[in-house]
Amino acid sequence: MVDIQNFQSKHQISLVSDTSKDLDVLPEVIEQTKNIETSPQKYRFERKLRGGYIQEIDGYVPEGVVRNLEIQHGDYLYAVEVEPGYHQKKRFEYSIAEKGLGIEPSDRIQYNYCPVEMESGRLVVKKNLDSGEDIRLGEVAYTVILNEDDIHSLNIKENDIVDIAFPIDKPEANRILWRHNTENYDSWVPPLKSGHYKKAKQQGTTEIINKCNLDFDSKTILVVGLEARKSVFEKEIDARGGTMIWASGNEELSRLEAMVKKSDLAVIIISHVSHRGSIETVKYCKNHGIPFTPVKSRGVESLITAINESIQETTHIA
């Protein structure tokens, strides 16, 4: 009997021990299940005329958030609901979950840095300062009459600089996206009569060419950022005997690195390139011994001056 009792006692202890081992594992299983259940949901961002929208949560993404996070159509976002606003609508805090392909909607046209003019008692925009070209509807120059509600809500005045967007073929449905601080825009002067403006533009171009007459000596120059001025930059670089290659900074890293390796020097337009684009370009330039220089201004003269200085420094070092 004593032997039987001892056997039972040992067996019970063994069973308790086995069960306790199982219980030791349970918290880990529970934690793993909890992590799976609480993993954040990603939502696809759709660009609208102003701001954007996430359909699954009925979430509006304000234009300021789009610009601050550099969100593009097709990106995926995390969204955390916060206290509702004044109008009791849903509000969310957003962060980037995954970058998309960077392809903007084909039915939406955006013009940046458009000078506001007064014409027949109405505020209008006719051109954008990124390229200096007229706003066009198809092949025809077009005067966009600005949205009255946006004019009042954003306090738009003559000589302001704004970004606008409208549905393709419907410029009358335009929205003002942003009003820029003209004090920080070194190339802007209030619009004059068209003949005077054209003459001043020609004189300005001649002045830049005369001031920056150093030959670029067949160098390949990588310009990163500011796609809207790509053709203008390329023309000025070509005129000085250089060859320009352009990158947005959002390319696949292997492609961006290949462009850096192919260039003799790089210029980064830091006001118009993503933080990631700037960091990676600088890293690749350092890795491959390519001279690089950051430029804050959007102006052609600033770009040409930066290239000149970079070439002079490189020549001096050599």
mmCIF file of C-alpha atoms in Angstrom:
data_model
loop_
_atom_site.group_PDB
_atom_site.id
_atom_site.type_symbol
_atom_site.label_atom_id
_atom_site.label_comp_id
_atom_site.label_asym_id
_atom_site.label_seq_id
_atom_site.Cartn_x
_atom_site.Cartn_y
_atom_site.Cartn_z
ATOM 1 C CA MET A 1 0.000 0.000 0.000
ATOM 2 C CA VAL A 2 2.815 2.347 0.838
ATOM 3 C CA ASP A 3 4.399 1.648 -2.541
ATOM 4 C CA ILE A 4 1.084 2.316 -4.325
ATOM 5 C CA GLN A 5 0.600 5.594 -2.442
ATOM 6 C CA ASN A 6 4.150 6.624 -3.276
ATOM 7 C CA PHE A 7 3.551 5.815 -6.940
ATOM 8 C CA GLN A 8 0.312 7.799 -7.017
ATOM 9 C CA SER A 9 1.961 10.695 -5.238
ATOM 10 C CA LYS A 10 4.839 10.771 -7.712
ATOM 11 C CA HIS A 11 2.471 10.443 -10.625
ATOM 12 C CA GLN A 12 0.332 13.367 -9.410
ATOM 13 C CA ILE A 13 3.425 15.478 -8.970
ATOM 14 C CA SER A 14 4.477 14.570 -12.462
ATOM 15 C CA LEU A 15 1.102 15.566 -13.847
ATOM 16 C CA VAL A 16 1.155 18.895 -12.044
ATOM 17 C CA SER A 17 4.651 19.503 -13.309
ATOM 18 C CA ASP A 18 3.638 18.766 -16.908
ATOM 19 C CA THR A 19 0.610 21.052 -16.602
ATOM 20 C CA SER A 20 2.725 23.842 -15.157
ATOM 21 C CA LYS A 21 5.060 23.581 -18.136
ATOM 22 C CA ASP A 22 2.076 24.015 -20.438
ATOM 23 C CA LEU A 23 0.948 27.017 -18.415
ATOM 24 C CA ASP A 24 4.415 28.542 -18.774
ATOM 25 C CA VAL A 25 3.952 28.509 -22.540
ATOM 26 C CA LEU A 26 0.448 29.971 -22.508
ATOM 27 C CA PRO A 27 1.400 33.625 -21.860
ATOM 28 C CA GLU A 28 3.659 33.593 -24.941
ATOM 29 C CA VAL A 29 0.876 32.150 -27.075
ATOM 30 C CA ILE A 30 -1.555 34.720 -25.737
ATOM 31 C CA GLU A 31 0.926 37.551 -26.405
ATOM 32 C CA GLN A 32 1.533 36.339 -29.965
ATOM 33 C CA THR A 33 -2.211 36.166 -30.584
ATOM 34 C CA LYS A 34 -2.599 39.641 -29.108
ATOM 35 C CA ASN A 35 0.104 41.013 -31.419
ATOM 36 C CA ILE A 36 -1.601 39.483 -34.435
ATOM 37 C CA GLU A 37 -4.957 40.952 -33.468
ATOM 38 C CA THR A 38 -3.595 44.454 -32.770
ATOM 39 C CA SER A 39 -1.247 44.789 -35.762
ATOM 40 C CA PRO A 40 -2.057 48.135 -37.419
ATOM 41 C CA GLN A 41 -4.232 48.175 -40.506
ATOM 42 C CA LYS A 42 -2.893 49.802 -43.683
ATOM 43 C CA TYR A 43 -5.215 51.917 -45.823
ATOM 44 C CA ARG A 44 -4.786 53.049 -49.407
ATOM 45 C CA PHE A 45 -4.670 56.821 -49.926
ATOM 46 C CA GLU A 46 -6.577 58.380 -52.826
ATOM 47 C CA ARG A 47 -5.523 61.856 -53.953
ATOM 48 C CA LYS A 48 -8.383 64.325 -54.390
ATOM 49 C CA LEU A 49 -8.316 67.850 -55.787
ATOM 50 C CA ARG A 50 -7.337 69.104 -52.334
ATOM 51 C CA GLY A 51 -6.167 66.680 -49.695
ATOM 52 C CA GLY A 52 -7.104 63.043 -49.997
ATOM 53 C CA TYR A 53 -9.425 60.297 -48.815
ATOM 54 C CA ILE A 54 -9.334 56.789 -47.318
ATOM 55 C CA GLN A 55 -12.491 54.973 -48.307
ATOM 56 C CA GLU A 56 -12.433 52.123 -45.763
ATOM 57 C CA ILE A 57 -12.592 54.435 -42.746
ATOM 58 C CA ASP A 58 -14.279 57.437 -44.374
ATOM 59 C CA GLY A 59 -11.162 59.407 -43.466
ATOM 60 C CA TYR A 60 -10.257 62.790 -44.946
ATOM 61 C CA VAL A 61 -6.536 63.592 -45.185
ATOM 62 C CA PRO A 62 -5.981 67.398 -45.111
ATOM 63 C CA GLU A 63 -3.706 69.053 -47.668
ATOM 64 C CA GLY A 64 -1.279 70.107 -44.945
ATOM 65 C CA VAL A 65 -0.833 66.490 -43.860
ATOM 66 C CA VAL A 66 -0.349 65.399 -47.479
ATOM 67 C CA ARG A 67 2.482 67.912 -47.868
ATOM 68 C CA ASN A 68 4.067 67.346 -44.478
ATOM 69 C CA LEU A 69 4.250 63.553 -44.951
ATOM 70 C CA GLU A 70 4.853 63.822 -48.727
ATOM 71 C CA ILE A 71 1.943 61.467 -49.384
ATOM 72 C CA GLN A 72 1.269 60.441 -52.971
ATOM 73 C CA HIS A 73 -1.694 58.799 -54.646
ATOM 74 C CA GLY A 74 -1.612 55.053 -53.982
ATOM 75 C CA ASP A 75 0.505 55.221 -50.816
ATOM 76 C CA TYR A 76 -0.629 53.170 -47.821
ATOM 77 C CA LEU A 77 -1.174 54.890 -44.469
ATOM 78 C CA TYR A 78 -1.697 53.969 -40.850
ATOM 79 C CA ALA A 79 -4.645 55.817 -39.284
ATOM 80 C CA VAL A 80 -5.340 56.290 -35.570
ATOM 81 C CA GLU A 81 -8.683 57.836 -34.683
ATOM 82 C CA VAL A 82 -8.547 60.882 -32.388
ATOM 83 C CA GLU A 83 -11.075 63.222 -30.812
ATOM 84 C CA PRO A 84 -13.631 64.524 -33.349
ATOM 85 C CA GLY A 85 -13.291 68.108 -34.499
ATOM 86 C CA TYR A 86 -15.625 71.062 -34.274
ATOM 87 C CA HIS A 87 -18.038 69.575 -36.793
ATOM 88 C CA GLN A 88 -18.002 66.182 -35.026
ATOM 89 C CA LYS A 89 -16.501 64.480 -38.065
ATOM 90 C CA LYS A 90 -14.072 61.604 -37.780
ATOM 91 C CA ARG A 91 -10.468 62.672 -37.346
ATOM 92 C CA PHE A 92 -7.323 60.596 -37.635
ATOM 93 C CA GLU A 93 -3.606 60.880 -37.115
ATOM 94 C CA TYR A 94 -1.805 59.517 -40.174
ATOM 95 C CA SER A 95 1.618 58.046 -40.822
ATOM 96 C CA ILE A 96 3.216 56.389 -43.824
ATOM 97 C CA ALA A 97 2.908 52.591 -43.866
ATOM 98 C CA GLU A 98 4.129 51.848 -47.381
ATOM 99 C CA LYS A 99 4.992 53.926 -50.433
ATOM 100 C CA GLY A 100 3.089 53.267 -53.641
ATOM 101 C CA LEU A 101 4.196 53.674 -57.226
ATOM 102 C CA GLY A 102 4.046 57.483 -57.110
ATOM 103 C CA ILE A 103 1.666 57.696 -60.097
ATOM 104 C CA GLU A 104 -0.736 60.622 -59.783
ATOM 105 C CA PRO A 105 -4.391 60.364 -60.909
ATOM 106 C CA SER A 106 -4.730 60.867 -64.663
ATOM 107 C CA ASP A 107 -7.898 62.966 -64.269
ATOM 108 C CA ARG A 108 -6.262 65.592 -62.040
ATOM 109 C CA ILE A 109 -3.981 68.484 -63.061
ATOM 110 C CA GLN A 110 -1.909 70.459 -60.570
ATOM 111 C CA TYR A 111 0.004 73.702 -61.127
ATOM 112 C CA ASN A 112 2.430 74.917 -58.458
ATOM 113 C CA TYR A 113 3.653 78.425 -57.654
ATOM 114 C CA CYS A 114 1.074 80.353 -59.655
ATOM 115 C CA PRO A 115 1.137 84.167 -59.244
ATOM 116 C CA VAL A 116 -2.294 85.603 -58.488
ATOM 117 C CA GLU A 117 -3.345 88.486 -60.735
ATOM 118 C CA MET A 118 -6.344 90.806 -60.792
ATOM 119 C CA GLU A 119 -8.230 90.774 -64.070
ATOM 120 C CA SER A 120 -11.607 92.465 -64.621
ATOM 121 C CA GLY A 121 -12.213 92.564 -60.892
ATOM 122 C CA ARG A 122 -11.519 88.837 -60.424
ATOM 123 C CA LEU A 123 -8.514 87.008 -59.021
ATOM 124 C CA VAL A 124 -6.980 84.698 -61.606
ATOM 125 C CA VAL A 125 -3.834 82.706 -62.361
ATOM 126 C CA LYS A 126 -2.335 82.387 -65.838
ATOM 127 C CA LYS A 127 1.078 80.777 -65.416
ATOM 128 C CA ASN A 128 3.228 78.807 -63.036
ATOM 129 C CA LEU A 129 6.664 79.900 -61.914
ATOM 130 C CA ASP A 130 8.077 76.362 -61.866
ATOM 131 C CA SER A 131 8.525 76.436 -65.627
ATOM 132 C CA GLY A 132 7.535 80.002 -66.494
ATOM 133 C CA GLU A 133 4.984 78.583 -68.923
ATOM 134 C CA ASP A 134 1.321 79.490 -69.306
ATOM 135 C CA ILE A 135 -1.372 77.329 -67.759
ATOM 136 C CA ARG A 136 -2.898 75.371 -70.602
ATOM 137 C CA LEU A 137 -6.085 73.568 -71.396
ATOM 138 C CA GLY A 138 -4.882 71.130 -74.006
ATOM 139 C CA GLU A 139 -2.701 73.230 -76.321
ATOM 140 C CA VAL A 140 -4.409 76.544 -75.522
ATOM 141 C CA ALA A 141 -3.246 79.050 -72.876
ATOM 142 C CA TYR A 142 -5.965 79.405 -70.256
ATOM 143 C CA THR A 143 -6.793 81.937 -67.524
ATOM 144 C CA VAL A 144 -8.063 80.182 -64.402
ATOM 145 C CA ILE A 145 -10.606 82.143 -62.378
ATOM 146 C CA LEU A 146 -9.962 81.180 -58.768
ATOM 147 C CA ASN A 147 -12.594 79.557 -56.574
ATOM 148 C CA GLU A 148 -14.384 82.253 -54.547
ATOM 149 C CA ASP A 149 -14.830 80.093 -51.444
ATOM 150 C CA ASP A 150 -11.116 79.273 -51.419
ATOM 151 C CA ILE A 151 -10.214 82.941 -51.934
ATOM 152 C CA HIS A 152 -12.107 83.894 -48.773
ATOM 153 C CA SER A 153 -11.146 80.905 -46.612
ATOM 154 C CA LEU A 154 -7.436 81.177 -47.481
ATOM 155 C CA ASN A 155 -7.408 85.000 -47.597
ATOM 156 C CA ILE A 156 -5.994 85.115 -51.122
ATOM 157 C CA LYS A 157 -4.912 88.486 -52.488
ATOM 158 C CA GLU A 158 -3.359 89.859 -55.659
ATOM 159 C CA ASN A 159 0.368 89.017 -55.976
ATOM 160 C CA ASP A 160 0.069 85.956 -53.745
ATOM 161 C CA ILE A 161 1.554 82.690 -55.001
ATOM 162 C CA VAL A 162 -0.662 79.626 -54.885
ATOM 163 C CA ASP A 163 -0.801 75.988 -55.904
ATOM 164 C CA ILE A 164 -3.995 74.930 -57.678
ATOM 165 C CA ALA A 165 -5.530 71.728 -59.009
ATOM 166 C CA PHE A 166 -8.520 70.986 -61.215
ATOM 167 C CA PRO A 167 -10.115 68.046 -63.020
ATOM 168 C CA ILE A 168 -8.749 67.562 -66.501
ATOM 169 C CA ASP A 169 -10.812 69.613 -68.981
ATOM 170 C CA LYS A 170 -12.658 71.381 -66.099
ATOM 171 C CA PRO A 171 -10.498 74.277 -64.855
ATOM 172 C CA GLU A 172 -13.619 76.078 -63.622
ATOM 173 C CA ALA A 173 -13.829 73.416 -60.873
ATOM 174 C CA ASN A 174 -10.392 74.371 -59.542
ATOM 175 C CA ARG A 175 -9.378 74.359 -55.894
ATOM 176 C CA ILE A 176 -6.606 76.380 -54.272
ATOM 177 C CA LEU A 177 -4.347 73.910 -52.491
ATOM 178 C CA TRP A 178 -1.823 76.176 -50.823
ATOM 179 C CA ARG A 179 -0.783 79.796 -50.379
ATOM 180 C CA HIS A 180 2.994 80.281 -50.301
ATOM 181 C CA ASN A 181 4.938 82.868 -48.343
ATOM 182 C CA THR A 182 6.183 85.242 -51.046
ATOM 183 C CA GLU A 183 8.910 86.583 -48.726
ATOM 184 C CA ASN A 184 10.652 83.212 -48.973
ATOM 185 C CA TYR A 185 10.456 83.077 -52.758
ATOM 186 C CA ASP A 186 13.529 84.817 -54.129
ATOM 187 C CA SER A 187 12.481 84.746 -57.796
ATOM 188 C CA TRP A 188 9.078 86.377 -57.447
ATOM 189 C CA VAL A 189 8.160 89.892 -58.451
ATOM 190 C CA PRO A 190 4.580 91.120 -58.984
ATOM 191 C CA PRO A 191 3.379 90.571 -62.566
ATOM 192 C CA LEU A 192 3.738 93.419 -65.047
ATOM 193 C CA LYS A 193 2.316 93.897 -68.519
ATOM 194 C CA SER A 194 3.092 90.973 -70.769
ATOM 195 C CA GLY A 195 5.526 92.866 -73.037
ATOM 196 C CA HIS A 196 7.512 94.188 -70.115
ATOM 197 C CA TYR A 197 7.506 90.771 -68.429
ATOM 198 C CA LYS A 198 8.835 89.066 -71.557
ATOM 199 C CA LYS A 199 11.593 91.659 -71.933
ATOM 200 C CA ALA A 200 12.591 91.360 -68.270
ATOM 201 C CA LYS A 201 12.674 87.586 -68.542
ATOM 202 C CA GLN A 202 14.999 87.759 -71.569
ATOM 203 C CA GLN A 203 17.290 90.231 -69.797
ATOM 204 C CA GLY A 204 17.321 88.015 -66.694
ATOM 205 C CA THR A 205 18.321 84.970 -68.715
ATOM 206 C CA THR A 206 21.131 86.922 -70.429
ATOM 207 C CA GLU A 207 22.354 88.158 -67.041
ATOM 208 C CA ILE A 208 22.493 84.605 -65.694
ATOM 209 C CA ILE A 209 24.407 83.385 -68.747
ATOM 210 C CA ASN A 210 26.904 86.249 -68.514
ATOM 211 C CA LYS A 211 27.381 85.802 -64.782
ATOM 212 C CA CYS A 212 27.859 82.040 -64.972
ATOM 213 C CA ASN A 213 29.966 81.540 -68.088
ATOM 214 C CA LEU A 214 32.246 78.770 -66.805
ATOM 215 C CA ASP A 215 32.257 75.796 -69.177
ATOM 216 C CA PHE A 216 30.927 72.639 -67.536
ATOM 217 C CA ASP A 217 33.527 70.690 -69.485
ATOM 218 C CA SER A 218 31.292 67.810 -70.635
ATOM 219 C CA LYS A 219 30.528 66.826 -67.050
ATOM 220 C CA THR A 220 27.486 64.708 -66.214
ATOM 221 C CA ILE A 221 25.466 66.520 -63.557
ATOM 222 C CA LEU A 222 22.823 64.795 -61.460
ATOM 223 C CA VAL A 223 19.998 67.103 -60.349
ATOM 224 C CA VAL A 224 17.759 65.644 -57.635
ATOM 225 C CA GLY A 225 14.282 67.117 -57.094
ATOM 226 C CA LEU A 226 11.996 69.780 -58.615
ATOM 227 C CA GLU A 227 10.686 67.905 -61.651
ATOM 228 C CA ALA A 228 8.670 70.904 -62.833
ATOM 229 C CA ARG A 229 11.868 72.804 -63.685
ATOM 230 C CA LYS A 230 13.707 69.856 -65.180
ATOM 231 C CA SER A 231 13.540 71.129 -68.761
ATOM 232 C CA VAL A 232 14.697 74.621 -67.730
ATOM 233 C CA PHE A 233 17.653 73.232 -65.784
ATOM 234 C CA GLU A 234 18.592 70.877 -68.608
ATOM 235 C CA LYS A 235 18.600 73.704 -71.141
ATOM 236 C CA GLU A 236 20.948 75.838 -69.028
ATOM 237 C CA ILE A 237 23.291 72.934 -68.286
ATOM 238 C CA ASP A 238 23.388 71.885 -71.959
ATOM 239 C CA ALA A 239 24.194 75.486 -72.949
ATOM 240 C CA ARG A 240 27.349 75.272 -70.823
ATOM 241 C CA GLY A 241 28.566 71.989 -72.274
ATOM 242 C CA GLY A 242 27.281 69.710 -69.518
ATOM 243 C CA THR A 243 24.883 66.776 -69.541
ATOM 244 C CA MET A 244 22.080 66.590 -67.002
ATOM 245 C CA ILE A 245 20.488 63.492 -65.562
ATOM 246 C CA TRP A 246 17.523 63.970 -63.255
ATOM 247 C CA ALA A 247 16.183 62.022 -60.297
ATOM 248 C CA SER A 248 13.146 62.574 -58.093
ATOM 249 C CA GLY A 249 14.805 60.939 -55.080
ATOM 250 C CA ASN A 250 11.938 58.437 -54.820
ATOM 251 C CA GLU A 251 13.383 55.895 -57.247
ATOM 252 C CA GLU A 252 14.342 52.346 -56.345
ATOM 253 C CA LEU A 253 17.547 52.653 -54.334
ATOM 254 C CA SER A 254 19.540 50.592 -56.822
ATOM 255 C CA ARG A 255 18.499 52.940 -59.632
ATOM 256 C CA LEU A 256 19.284 56.065 -57.612
ATOM 257 C CA GLU A 257 22.725 54.678 -56.753
ATOM 258 C CA ALA A 258 23.371 53.869 -60.432
ATOM 259 C CA MET A 259 22.575 57.475 -61.395
ATOM 260 C CA VAL A 260 24.910 58.788 -58.698
ATOM 261 C CA LYS A 261 27.735 56.534 -59.923
ATOM 262 C CA LYS A 262 27.163 57.743 -63.485
ATOM 263 C CA SER A 263 27.480 61.436 -62.566
ATOM 264 C CA ASP A 264 30.492 63.699 -62.030
ATOM 265 C CA LEU A 265 28.688 65.778 -59.421
ATOM 266 C CA ALA A 266 25.232 66.045 -57.857
ATOM 267 C CA VAL A 267 22.995 68.966 -56.924
ATOM 268 C CA ILE A 268 20.139 68.329 -54.472
ATOM 269 C CA ILE A 269 17.197 70.792 -54.536
ATOM 270 C CA ILE A 270 16.445 70.194 -50.867
ATOM 271 C CA SER A 271 13.182 72.163 -50.809
ATOM 272 C CA HIS A 272 11.715 69.845 -53.465
ATOM 273 C CA VAL A 273 12.988 66.381 -52.611
ATOM 274 C CA SER A 274 11.896 63.953 -49.904
ATOM 275 C CA HIS A 275 13.954 63.511 -46.765
ATOM 276 C CA ARG A 276 14.649 59.939 -47.837
ATOM 277 C CA GLY A 277 15.788 61.131 -51.274
ATOM 278 C CA SER A 278 18.236 63.634 -49.772
ATOM 279 C CA ILE A 279 19.675 61.167 -47.270
ATOM 280 C CA GLU A 280 20.156 58.353 -49.797
ATOM 281 C CA THR A 281 21.667 60.637 -52.457
ATOM 282 C CA VAL A 282 24.194 62.038 -49.982
ATOM 283 C CA LYS A 283 25.034 58.522 -48.782
ATOM 284 C CA TYR A 284 25.675 57.230 -52.301
ATOM 285 C CA CYS A 285 27.713 60.318 -53.217
ATOM 286 C CA LYS A 286 29.949 59.778 -50.180
ATOM 287 C CA ASN A 287 30.263 56.048 -50.894
ATOM 288 C CA HIS A 288 31.367 56.633 -54.487
ATOM 289 C CA GLY A 289 33.357 59.842 -54.023
ATOM 290 C CA ILE A 290 30.955 62.021 -56.047
ATOM 291 C CA PRO A 291 30.960 65.745 -55.102
ATOM 292 C CA PHE A 292 27.528 66.979 -54.071
ATOM 293 C CA THR A 293 25.980 70.277 -53.040
ATOM 294 C CA PRO A 294 22.557 71.105 -51.553
ATOM 295 C CA VAL A 295 20.602 74.054 -52.971
ATOM 296 C CA LYS A 296 17.704 75.709 -51.139
ATOM 297 C CA SER A 297 16.461 77.983 -53.920
ATOM 298 C CA ARG A 298 14.388 76.913 -56.913
ATOM 299 C CA GLY A 299 16.030 79.483 -59.183
ATOM 300 C CA VAL A 300 18.162 78.669 -62.242
ATOM 301 C CA GLU A 301 20.885 81.081 -61.146
ATOM 302 C CA SER A 302 21.253 79.319 -57.804
ATOM 303 C CA LEU A 303 21.584 75.964 -59.547
ATOM 304 C CA ILE A 304 24.194 77.197 -62.054
ATOM 305 C CA THR A 305 26.167 78.947 -59.312
ATOM 306 C CA ALA A 306 26.185 75.789 -57.194
ATOM 307 C CA ILE A 307 27.454 73.718 -60.135
ATOM 308 C CA ASN A 308 30.156 76.288 -60.914
ATOM 309 C CA GLU A 309 31.361 76.339 -57.315
ATOM 310 C CA SER A 310 31.380 72.539 -57.148
ATOM 311 C CA ILE A 311 33.430 72.292 -60.358
ATOM 312 C CA GLN A 312 35.869 74.947 -59.132
ATOM 313 C CA GLU A 313 36.346 73.188 -55.789
ATOM 314 C CA THR A 314 36.872 69.839 -57.506
ATOM 315 C CA THR A 315 39.375 71.345 -59.943
ATOM 316 C CA HIS A 316 41.229 73.072 -57.109
ATOM 317 C CA ILE A 317 41.441 69.848 -55.100
ATOM 318 C CA ALA A 318 42.602 67.894 -58.140
#
